[in-house]
PDB file of C-alpha atoms and ligand atoms in Angstrom:
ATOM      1  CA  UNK D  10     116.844  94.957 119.076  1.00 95.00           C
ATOM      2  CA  UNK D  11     112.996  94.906 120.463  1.00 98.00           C
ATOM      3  CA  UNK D  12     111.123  94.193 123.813  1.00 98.00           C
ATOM      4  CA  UNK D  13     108.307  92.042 122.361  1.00 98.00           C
ATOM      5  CA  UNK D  14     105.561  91.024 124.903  1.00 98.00           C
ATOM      6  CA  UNK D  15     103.393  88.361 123.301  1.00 98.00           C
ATOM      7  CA  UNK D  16     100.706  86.581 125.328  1.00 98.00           C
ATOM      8  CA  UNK D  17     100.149  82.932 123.952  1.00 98.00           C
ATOM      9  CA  UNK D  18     103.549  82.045 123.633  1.00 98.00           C
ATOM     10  CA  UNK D  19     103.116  78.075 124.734  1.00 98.00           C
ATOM     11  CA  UNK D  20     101.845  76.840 121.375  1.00 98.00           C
ATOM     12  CA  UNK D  21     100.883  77.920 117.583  1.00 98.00           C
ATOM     13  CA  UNK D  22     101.389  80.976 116.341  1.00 98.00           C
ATOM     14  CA  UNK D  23     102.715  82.474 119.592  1.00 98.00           C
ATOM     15  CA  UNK D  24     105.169  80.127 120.028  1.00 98.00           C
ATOM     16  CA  UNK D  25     106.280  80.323 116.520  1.00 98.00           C
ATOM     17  CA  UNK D  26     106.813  83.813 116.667  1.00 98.00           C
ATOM     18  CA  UNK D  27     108.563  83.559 119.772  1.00 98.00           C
ATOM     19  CA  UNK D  28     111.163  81.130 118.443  1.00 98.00           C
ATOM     20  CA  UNK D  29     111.549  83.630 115.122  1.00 98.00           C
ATOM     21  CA  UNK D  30     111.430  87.177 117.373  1.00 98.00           C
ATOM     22  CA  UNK D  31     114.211  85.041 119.274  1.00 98.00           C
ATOM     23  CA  UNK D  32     116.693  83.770 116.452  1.00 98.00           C
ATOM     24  CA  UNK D  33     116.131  86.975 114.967  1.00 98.00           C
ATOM     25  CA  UNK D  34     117.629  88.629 117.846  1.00 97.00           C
ATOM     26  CA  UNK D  35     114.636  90.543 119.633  1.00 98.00           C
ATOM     27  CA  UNK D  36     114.324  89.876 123.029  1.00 98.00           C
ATOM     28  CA  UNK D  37     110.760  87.971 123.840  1.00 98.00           C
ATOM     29  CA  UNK D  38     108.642  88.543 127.103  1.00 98.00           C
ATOM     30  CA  UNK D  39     106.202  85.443 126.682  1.00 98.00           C
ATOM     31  CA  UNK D  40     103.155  84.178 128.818  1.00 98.00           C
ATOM     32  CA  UNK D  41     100.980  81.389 128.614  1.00 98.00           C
ATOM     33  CA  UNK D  42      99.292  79.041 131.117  1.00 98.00           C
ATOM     34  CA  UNK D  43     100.534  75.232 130.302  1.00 98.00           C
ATOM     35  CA  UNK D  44     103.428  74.479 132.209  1.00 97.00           C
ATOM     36  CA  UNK D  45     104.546  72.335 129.821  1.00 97.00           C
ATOM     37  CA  UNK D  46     104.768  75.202 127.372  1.00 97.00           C
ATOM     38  CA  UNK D  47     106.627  77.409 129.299  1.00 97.00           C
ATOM     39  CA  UNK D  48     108.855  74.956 130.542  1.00 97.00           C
ATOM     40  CA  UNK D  49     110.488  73.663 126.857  1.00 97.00           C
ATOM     41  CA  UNK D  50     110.812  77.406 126.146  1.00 97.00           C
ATOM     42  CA  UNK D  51     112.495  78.335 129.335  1.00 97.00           C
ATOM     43  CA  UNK D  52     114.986  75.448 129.219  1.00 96.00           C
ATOM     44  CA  UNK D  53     115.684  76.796 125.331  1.00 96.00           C
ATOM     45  CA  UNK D  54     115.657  80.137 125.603  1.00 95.00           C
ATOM     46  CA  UNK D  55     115.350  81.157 129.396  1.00 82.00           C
ATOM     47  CA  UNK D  56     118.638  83.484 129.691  1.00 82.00           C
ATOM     48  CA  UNK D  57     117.478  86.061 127.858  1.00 92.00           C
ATOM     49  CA  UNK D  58     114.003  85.821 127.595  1.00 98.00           C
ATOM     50  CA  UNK D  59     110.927  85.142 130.367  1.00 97.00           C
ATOM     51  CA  UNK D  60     108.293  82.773 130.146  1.00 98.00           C
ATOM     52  CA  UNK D  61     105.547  83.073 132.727  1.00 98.00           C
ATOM     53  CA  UNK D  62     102.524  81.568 133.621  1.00 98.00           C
ATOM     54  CA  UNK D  63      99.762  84.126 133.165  1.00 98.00           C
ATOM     55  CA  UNK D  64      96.256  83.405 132.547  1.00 98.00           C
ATOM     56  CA  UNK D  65      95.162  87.040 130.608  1.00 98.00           C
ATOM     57  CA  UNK D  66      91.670  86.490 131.555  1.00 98.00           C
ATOM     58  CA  UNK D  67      92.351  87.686 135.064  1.00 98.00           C
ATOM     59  CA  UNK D  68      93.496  91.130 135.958  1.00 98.00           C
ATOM     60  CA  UNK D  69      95.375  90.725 138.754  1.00 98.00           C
ATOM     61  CA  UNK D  70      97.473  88.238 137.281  1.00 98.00           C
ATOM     62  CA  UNK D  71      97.849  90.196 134.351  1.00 98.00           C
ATOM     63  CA  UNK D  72      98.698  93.399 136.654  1.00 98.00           C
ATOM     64  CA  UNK D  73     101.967  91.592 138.837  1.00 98.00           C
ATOM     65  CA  UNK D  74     103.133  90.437 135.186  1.00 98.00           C
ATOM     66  CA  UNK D  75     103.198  93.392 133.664  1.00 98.00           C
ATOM     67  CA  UNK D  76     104.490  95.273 136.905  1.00 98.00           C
ATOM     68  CA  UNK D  77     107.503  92.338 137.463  1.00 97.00           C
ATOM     69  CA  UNK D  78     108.541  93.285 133.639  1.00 97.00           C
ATOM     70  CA  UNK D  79     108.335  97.231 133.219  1.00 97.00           C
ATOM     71  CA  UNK D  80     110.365  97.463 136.304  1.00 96.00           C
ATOM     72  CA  UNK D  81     112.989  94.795 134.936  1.00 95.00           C
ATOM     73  CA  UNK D  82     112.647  95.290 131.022  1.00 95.00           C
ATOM     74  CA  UNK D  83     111.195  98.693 131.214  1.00 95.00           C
ATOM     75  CA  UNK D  84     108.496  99.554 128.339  1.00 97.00           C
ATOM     76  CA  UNK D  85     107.762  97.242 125.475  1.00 98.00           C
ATOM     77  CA  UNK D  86     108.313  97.821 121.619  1.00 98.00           C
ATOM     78  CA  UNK D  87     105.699  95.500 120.786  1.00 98.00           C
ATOM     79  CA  UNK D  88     103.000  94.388 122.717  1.00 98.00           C
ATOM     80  CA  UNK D  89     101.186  91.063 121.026  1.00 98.00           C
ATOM     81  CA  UNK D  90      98.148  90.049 121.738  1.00 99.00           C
ATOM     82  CA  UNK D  91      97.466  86.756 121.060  1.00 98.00           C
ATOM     83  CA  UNK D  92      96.406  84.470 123.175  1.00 98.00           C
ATOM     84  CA  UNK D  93      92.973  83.268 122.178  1.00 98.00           C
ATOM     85  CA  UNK D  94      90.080  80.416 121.871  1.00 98.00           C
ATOM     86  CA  UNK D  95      87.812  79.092 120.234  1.00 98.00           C
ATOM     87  CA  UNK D  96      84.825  77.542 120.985  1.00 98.00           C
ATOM     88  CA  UNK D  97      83.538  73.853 120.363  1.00 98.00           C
ATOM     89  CA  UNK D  98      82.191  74.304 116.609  1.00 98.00           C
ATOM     90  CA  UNK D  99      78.248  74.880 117.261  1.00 98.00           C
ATOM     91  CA  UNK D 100      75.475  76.599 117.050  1.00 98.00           C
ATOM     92  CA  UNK D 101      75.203  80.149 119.625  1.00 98.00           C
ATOM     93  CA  UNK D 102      71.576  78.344 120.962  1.00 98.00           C
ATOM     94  CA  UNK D 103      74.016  75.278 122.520  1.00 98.00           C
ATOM     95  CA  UNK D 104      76.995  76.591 123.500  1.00 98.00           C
ATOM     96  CA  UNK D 105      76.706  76.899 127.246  1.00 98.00           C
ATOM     97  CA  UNK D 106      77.077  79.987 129.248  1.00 98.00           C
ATOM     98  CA  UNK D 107      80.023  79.152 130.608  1.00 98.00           C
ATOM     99  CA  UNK D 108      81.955  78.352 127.359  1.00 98.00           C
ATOM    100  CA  UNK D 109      80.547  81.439 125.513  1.00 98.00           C
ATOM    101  CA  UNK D 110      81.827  83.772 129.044  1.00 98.00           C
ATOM    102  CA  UNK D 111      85.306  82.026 128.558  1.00 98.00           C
ATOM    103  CA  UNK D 112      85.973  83.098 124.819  1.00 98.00           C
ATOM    104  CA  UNK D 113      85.071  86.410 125.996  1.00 98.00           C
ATOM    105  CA  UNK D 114      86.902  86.719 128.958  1.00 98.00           C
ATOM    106  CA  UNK D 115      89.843  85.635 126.887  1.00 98.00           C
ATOM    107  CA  UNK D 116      89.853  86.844 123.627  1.00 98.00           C
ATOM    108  CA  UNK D 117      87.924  90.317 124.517  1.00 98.00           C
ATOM    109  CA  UNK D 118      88.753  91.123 128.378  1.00 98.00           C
ATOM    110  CA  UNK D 119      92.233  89.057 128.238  1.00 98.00           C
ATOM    111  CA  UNK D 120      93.391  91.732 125.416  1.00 99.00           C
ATOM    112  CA  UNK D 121      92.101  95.004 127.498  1.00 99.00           C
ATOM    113  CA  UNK D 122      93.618  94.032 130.584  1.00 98.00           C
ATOM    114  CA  UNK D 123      97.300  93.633 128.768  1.00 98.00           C
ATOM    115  CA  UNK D 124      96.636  97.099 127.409  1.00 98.00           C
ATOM    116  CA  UNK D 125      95.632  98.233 130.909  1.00 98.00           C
ATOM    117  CA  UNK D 126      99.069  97.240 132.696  1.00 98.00           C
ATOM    118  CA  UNK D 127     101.601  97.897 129.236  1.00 98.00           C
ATOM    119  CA  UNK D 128      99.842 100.818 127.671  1.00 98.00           C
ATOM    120  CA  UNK D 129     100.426 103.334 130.600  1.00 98.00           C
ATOM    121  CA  UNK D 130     104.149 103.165 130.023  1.00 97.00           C
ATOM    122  CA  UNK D 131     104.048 102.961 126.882  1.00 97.00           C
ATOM    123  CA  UNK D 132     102.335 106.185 126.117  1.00 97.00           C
ATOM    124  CA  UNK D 133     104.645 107.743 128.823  1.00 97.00           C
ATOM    125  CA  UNK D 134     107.605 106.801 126.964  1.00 96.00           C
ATOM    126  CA  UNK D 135     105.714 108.095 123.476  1.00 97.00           C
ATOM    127  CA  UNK D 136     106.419 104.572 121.395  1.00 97.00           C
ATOM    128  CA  UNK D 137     105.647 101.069 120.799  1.00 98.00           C
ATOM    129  CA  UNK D 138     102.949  99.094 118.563  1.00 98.00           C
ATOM    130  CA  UNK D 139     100.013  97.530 120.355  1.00 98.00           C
ATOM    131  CA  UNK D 140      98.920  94.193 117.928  1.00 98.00           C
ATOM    132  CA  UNK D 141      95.642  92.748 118.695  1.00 98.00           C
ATOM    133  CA  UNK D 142      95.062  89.500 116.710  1.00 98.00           C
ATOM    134  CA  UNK D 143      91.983  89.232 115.505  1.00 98.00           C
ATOM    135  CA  UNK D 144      90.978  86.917 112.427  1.00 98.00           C
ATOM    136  CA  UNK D 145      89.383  86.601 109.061  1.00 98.00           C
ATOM    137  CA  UNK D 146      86.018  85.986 111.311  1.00 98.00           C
ATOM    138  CA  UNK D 147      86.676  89.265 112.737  1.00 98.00           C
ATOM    139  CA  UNK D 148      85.747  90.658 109.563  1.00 98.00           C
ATOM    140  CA  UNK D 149      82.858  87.414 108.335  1.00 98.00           C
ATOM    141  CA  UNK D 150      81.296  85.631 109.835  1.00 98.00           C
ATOM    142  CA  UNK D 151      80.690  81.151 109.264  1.00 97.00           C
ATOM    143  CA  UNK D 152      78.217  78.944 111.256  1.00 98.00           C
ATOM    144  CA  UNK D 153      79.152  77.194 114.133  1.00 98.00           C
ATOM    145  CA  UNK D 154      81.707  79.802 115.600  1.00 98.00           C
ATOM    146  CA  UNK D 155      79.369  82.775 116.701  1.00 98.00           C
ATOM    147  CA  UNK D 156      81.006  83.422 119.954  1.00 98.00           C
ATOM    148  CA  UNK D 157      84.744  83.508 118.180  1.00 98.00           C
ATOM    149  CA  UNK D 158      83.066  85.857 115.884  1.00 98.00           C
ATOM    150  CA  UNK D 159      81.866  87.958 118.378  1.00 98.00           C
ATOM    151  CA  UNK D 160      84.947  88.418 119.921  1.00 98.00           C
ATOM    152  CA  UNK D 161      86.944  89.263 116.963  1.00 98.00           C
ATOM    153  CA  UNK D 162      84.913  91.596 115.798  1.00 98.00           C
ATOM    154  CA  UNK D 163      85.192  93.467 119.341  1.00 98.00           C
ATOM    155  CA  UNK D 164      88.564  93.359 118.760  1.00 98.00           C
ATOM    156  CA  UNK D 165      88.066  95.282 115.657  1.00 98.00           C
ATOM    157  CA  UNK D 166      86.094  97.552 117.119  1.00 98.00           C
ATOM    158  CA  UNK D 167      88.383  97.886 120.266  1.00 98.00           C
ATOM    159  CA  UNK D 168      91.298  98.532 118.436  1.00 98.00           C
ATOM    160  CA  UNK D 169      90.018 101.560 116.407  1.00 98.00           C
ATOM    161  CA  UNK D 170      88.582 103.183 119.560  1.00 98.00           C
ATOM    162  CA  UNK D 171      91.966 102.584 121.141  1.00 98.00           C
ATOM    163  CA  UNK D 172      93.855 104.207 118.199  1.00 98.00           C
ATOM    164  CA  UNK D 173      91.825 107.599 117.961  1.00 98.00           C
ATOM    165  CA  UNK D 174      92.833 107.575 122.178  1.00 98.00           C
ATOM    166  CA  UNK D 175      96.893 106.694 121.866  1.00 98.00           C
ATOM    167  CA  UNK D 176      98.847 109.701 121.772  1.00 97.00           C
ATOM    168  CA  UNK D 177     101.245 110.308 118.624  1.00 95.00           C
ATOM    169  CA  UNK D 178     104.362 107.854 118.096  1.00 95.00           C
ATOM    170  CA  UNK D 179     101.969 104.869 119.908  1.00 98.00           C
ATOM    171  CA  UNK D 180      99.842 102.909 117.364  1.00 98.00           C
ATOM    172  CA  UNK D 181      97.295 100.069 117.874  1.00 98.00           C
ATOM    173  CA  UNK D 182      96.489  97.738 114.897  1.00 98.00           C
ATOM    174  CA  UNK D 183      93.901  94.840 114.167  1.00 98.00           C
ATOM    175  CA  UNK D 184      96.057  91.791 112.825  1.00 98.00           C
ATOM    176  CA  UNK D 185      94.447  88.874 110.922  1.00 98.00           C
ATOM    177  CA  UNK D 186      97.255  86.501 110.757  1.00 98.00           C
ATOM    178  CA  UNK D 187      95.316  84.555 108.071  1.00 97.00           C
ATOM    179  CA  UNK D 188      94.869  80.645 108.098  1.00 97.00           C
ATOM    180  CA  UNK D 189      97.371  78.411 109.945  1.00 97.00           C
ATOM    181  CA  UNK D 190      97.736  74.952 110.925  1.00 97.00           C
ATOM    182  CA  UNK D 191      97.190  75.101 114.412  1.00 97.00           C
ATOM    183  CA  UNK D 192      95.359  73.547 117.477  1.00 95.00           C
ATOM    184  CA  UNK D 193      92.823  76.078 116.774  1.00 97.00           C
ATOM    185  CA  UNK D 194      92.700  75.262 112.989  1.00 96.00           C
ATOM    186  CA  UNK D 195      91.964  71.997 113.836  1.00 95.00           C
ATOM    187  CA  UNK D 196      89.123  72.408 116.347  1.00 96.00           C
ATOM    188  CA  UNK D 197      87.431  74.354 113.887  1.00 96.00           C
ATOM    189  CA  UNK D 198      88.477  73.290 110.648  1.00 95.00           C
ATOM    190  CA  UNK D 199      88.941  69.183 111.745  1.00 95.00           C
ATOM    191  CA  UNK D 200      91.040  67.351 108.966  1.00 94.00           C
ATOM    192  CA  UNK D 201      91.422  70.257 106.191  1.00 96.00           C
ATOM    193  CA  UNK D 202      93.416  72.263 108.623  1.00 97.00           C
ATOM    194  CA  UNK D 203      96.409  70.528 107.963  1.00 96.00           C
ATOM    195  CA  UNK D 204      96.181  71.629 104.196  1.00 96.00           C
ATOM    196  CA  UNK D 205      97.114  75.101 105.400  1.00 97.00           C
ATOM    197  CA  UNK D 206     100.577  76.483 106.451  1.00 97.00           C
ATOM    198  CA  UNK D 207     102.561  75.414 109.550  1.00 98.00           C
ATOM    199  CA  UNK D 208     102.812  78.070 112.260  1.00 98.00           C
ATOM    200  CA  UNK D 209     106.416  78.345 111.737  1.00 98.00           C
ATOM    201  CA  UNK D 210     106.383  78.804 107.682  1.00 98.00           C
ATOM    202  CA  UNK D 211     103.697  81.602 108.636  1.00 98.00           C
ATOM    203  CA  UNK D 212     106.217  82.971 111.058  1.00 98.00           C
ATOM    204  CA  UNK D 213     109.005  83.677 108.942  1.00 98.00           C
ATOM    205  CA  UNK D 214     106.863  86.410 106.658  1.00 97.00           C
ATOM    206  CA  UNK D 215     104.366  87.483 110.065  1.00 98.00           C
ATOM    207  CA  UNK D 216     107.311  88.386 112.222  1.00 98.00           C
ATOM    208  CA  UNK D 217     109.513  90.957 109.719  1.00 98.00           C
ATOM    209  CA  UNK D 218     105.794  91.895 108.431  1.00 98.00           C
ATOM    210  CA  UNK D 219     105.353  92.789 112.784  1.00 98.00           C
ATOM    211  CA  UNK D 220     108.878  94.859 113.065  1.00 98.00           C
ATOM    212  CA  UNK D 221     107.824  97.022 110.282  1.00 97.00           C
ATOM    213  CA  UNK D 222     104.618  98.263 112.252  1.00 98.00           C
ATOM    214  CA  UNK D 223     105.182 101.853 113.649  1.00 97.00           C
ATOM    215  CA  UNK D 224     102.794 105.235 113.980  1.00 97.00           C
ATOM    216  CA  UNK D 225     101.718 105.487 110.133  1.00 97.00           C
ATOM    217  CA  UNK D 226      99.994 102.404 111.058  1.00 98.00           C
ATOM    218  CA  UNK D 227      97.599 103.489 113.752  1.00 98.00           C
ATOM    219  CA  UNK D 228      93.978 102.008 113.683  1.00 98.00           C
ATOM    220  CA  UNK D 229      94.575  99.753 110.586  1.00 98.00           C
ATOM    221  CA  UNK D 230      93.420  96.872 110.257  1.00 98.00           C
ATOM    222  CA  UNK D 231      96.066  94.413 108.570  1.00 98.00           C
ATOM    223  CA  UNK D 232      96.367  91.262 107.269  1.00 98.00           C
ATOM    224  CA  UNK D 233      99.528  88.888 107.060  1.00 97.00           C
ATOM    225  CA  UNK D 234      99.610  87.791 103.413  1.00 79.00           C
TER     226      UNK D 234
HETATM  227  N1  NAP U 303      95.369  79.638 113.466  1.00 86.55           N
HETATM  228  C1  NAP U 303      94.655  80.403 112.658  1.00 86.55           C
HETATM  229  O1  NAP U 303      94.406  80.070 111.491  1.00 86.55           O
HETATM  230  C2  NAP U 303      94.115  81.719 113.147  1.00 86.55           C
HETATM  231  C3  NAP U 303      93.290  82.449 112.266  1.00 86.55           C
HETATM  232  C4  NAP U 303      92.794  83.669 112.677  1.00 86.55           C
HETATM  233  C5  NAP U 303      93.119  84.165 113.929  1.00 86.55           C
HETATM  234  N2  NAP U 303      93.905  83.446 114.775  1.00 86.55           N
HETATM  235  C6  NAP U 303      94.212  84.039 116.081  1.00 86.55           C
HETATM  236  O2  NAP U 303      95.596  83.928 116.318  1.00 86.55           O
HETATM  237  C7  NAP U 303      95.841  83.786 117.729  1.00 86.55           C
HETATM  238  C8  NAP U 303      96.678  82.538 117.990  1.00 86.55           C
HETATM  239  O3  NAP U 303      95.929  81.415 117.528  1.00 86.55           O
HETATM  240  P1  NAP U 303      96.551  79.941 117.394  1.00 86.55           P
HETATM  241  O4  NAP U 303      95.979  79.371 116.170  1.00 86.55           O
HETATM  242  O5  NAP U 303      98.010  79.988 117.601  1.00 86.55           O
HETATM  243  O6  NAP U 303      95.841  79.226 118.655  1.00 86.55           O
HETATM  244  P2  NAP U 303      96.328  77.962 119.541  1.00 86.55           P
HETATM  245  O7  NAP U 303      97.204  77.091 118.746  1.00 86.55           O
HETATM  246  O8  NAP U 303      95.093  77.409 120.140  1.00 86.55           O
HETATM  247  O9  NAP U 303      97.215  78.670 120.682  1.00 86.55           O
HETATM  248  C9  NAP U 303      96.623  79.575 121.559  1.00 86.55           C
HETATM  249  C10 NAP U 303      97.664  80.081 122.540  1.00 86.55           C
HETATM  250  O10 NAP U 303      96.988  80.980 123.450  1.00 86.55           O
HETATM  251  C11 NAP U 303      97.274  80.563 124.787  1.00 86.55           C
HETATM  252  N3  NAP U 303      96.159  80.890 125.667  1.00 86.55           N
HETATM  253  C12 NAP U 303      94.878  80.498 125.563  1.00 86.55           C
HETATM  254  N4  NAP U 303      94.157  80.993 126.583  1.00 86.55           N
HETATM  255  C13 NAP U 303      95.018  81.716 127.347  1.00 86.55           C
HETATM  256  C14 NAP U 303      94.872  82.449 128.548  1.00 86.55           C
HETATM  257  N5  NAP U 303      93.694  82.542 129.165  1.00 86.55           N
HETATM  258  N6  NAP U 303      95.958  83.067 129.063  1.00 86.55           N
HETATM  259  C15 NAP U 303      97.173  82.975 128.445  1.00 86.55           C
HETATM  260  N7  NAP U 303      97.364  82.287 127.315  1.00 86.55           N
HETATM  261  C16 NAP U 303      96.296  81.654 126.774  1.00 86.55           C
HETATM  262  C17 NAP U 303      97.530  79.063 124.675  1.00 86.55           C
HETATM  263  O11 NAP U 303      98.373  78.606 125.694  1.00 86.55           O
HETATM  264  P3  NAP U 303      97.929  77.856 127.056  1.00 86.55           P
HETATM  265  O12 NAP U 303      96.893  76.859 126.705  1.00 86.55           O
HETATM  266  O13 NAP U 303      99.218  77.329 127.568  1.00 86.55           O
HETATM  267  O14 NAP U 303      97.411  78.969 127.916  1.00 86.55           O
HETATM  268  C18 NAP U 303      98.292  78.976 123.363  1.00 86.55           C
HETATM  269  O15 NAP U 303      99.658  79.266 123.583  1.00 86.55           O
HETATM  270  C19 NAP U 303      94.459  83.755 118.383  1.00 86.55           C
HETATM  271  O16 NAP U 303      94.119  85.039 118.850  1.00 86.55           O
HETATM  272  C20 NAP U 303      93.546  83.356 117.244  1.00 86.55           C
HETATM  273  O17 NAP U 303      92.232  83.785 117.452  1.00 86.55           O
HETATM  274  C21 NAP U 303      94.407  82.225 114.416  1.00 86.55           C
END
């Protein structure tokens, strides 16, 4: 049985993997901002398993979540990071300043301030898997999406750096989940997202594909297929 943390747990792929980390048996330490969200998975699953309202882009927040759980849970197996958005699909020149700051405060400072608070004990303890989601526009690039694409491709780049700084037995890895029908599909994608998987089909092969991650896999970067 694993500790999972995942951040993004209240919809999409987060949620999905929640509910299949769960009725596999792995204990899941979930966050998420809608209260909504959190709400339907504490009534479901709450005994076990914490839902709490986090909003990664701040550090402090971030910080008394991560402390609350060591001290309960102690260190994480898995740490997922996967909370993310997306930006309105246009071009960089009119997406405002504040929209382009809040993809990277989520998607780029969101994921280093999990790995601030979890990492620590998790290198003390010498094991766990760090997963960083980033996305087939972490490795290409399409119009309309520049500041996603900036911020997956720092996650790229993040990850490796990370990996050549984790001791042994502690491994960081780039995930591109591939394409899902999600809230995010469909923001970017409009009406042809919903030719692609559901997030729960995608979480029955992504979440055994996740529990098979260990050391040997330090500094990849993978791709659920
Ligand atoms: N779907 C795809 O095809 C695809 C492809 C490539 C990569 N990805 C990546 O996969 C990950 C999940 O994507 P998805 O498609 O499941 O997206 P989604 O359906 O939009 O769900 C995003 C999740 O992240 C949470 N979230 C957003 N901002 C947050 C914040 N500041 N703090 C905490 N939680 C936050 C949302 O919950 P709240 O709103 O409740 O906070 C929601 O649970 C993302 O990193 C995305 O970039 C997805």
């Amino acid at each position: 049985m694993k500790t999972v943390v995942i951040t993004g747990v209240t919809r999409g792929l987060g949620r999905a993997m929640a509910e299949e980390f769960i009725r596999l048996g792995h204990v899941v330490l979930g966050c998420g901002r809608s209260e909504q969200g959190l709400g339907e998975l504490r009534r479901r699953f709450g005994k076990w398993h914490e839902f709490d309202r986090v909003d990664v882009a701040s550090d402090e927040q971030v910080q008394a979540w991560a402390k609350r759980l060591l001290k309960s849970r102690g260190a994480p197996d898995l740490v997922l990071n996967n909370a993310g958005v997306i930006n309105r699909n246009a071009p960089l020149w009119k997406v405002s300043s504040e929209e382009f700051g809040r993809v990277i405060d989520v998607n780029i400072k969101g994921v280093a301030n999990v790995i601030r608070h979890f990492v620590p004990v998790m290198t003390e303890r010498g094991s766990g898997v760090v997963v960083n989601f980033s996305s087939g526009w972490g490795r290409s690039t399409d119009a309309e999406v520049a500041p996603y694409c900036a911020t997956k491709w720092a996650i790229e780049g993040l990850t490796q750096a990370l990996a050549q700084e984790l001791p042994a037995r502690v491994a960081a890895v780039a995930l591109n989940p591939g394409v899902i029908n999600t809230d995010m599909l469909q923001s970017c994608f409009g009406g042809s997202a919903s030719a692609y998987p559901s997030a729960e089909q995608w979480a029955r092969k992504a979440v055994p594909f996740l529990l098979e991650l260990g050391p040997r896999h330090n500094g990849q970067s993978l791709t659920v297929s």
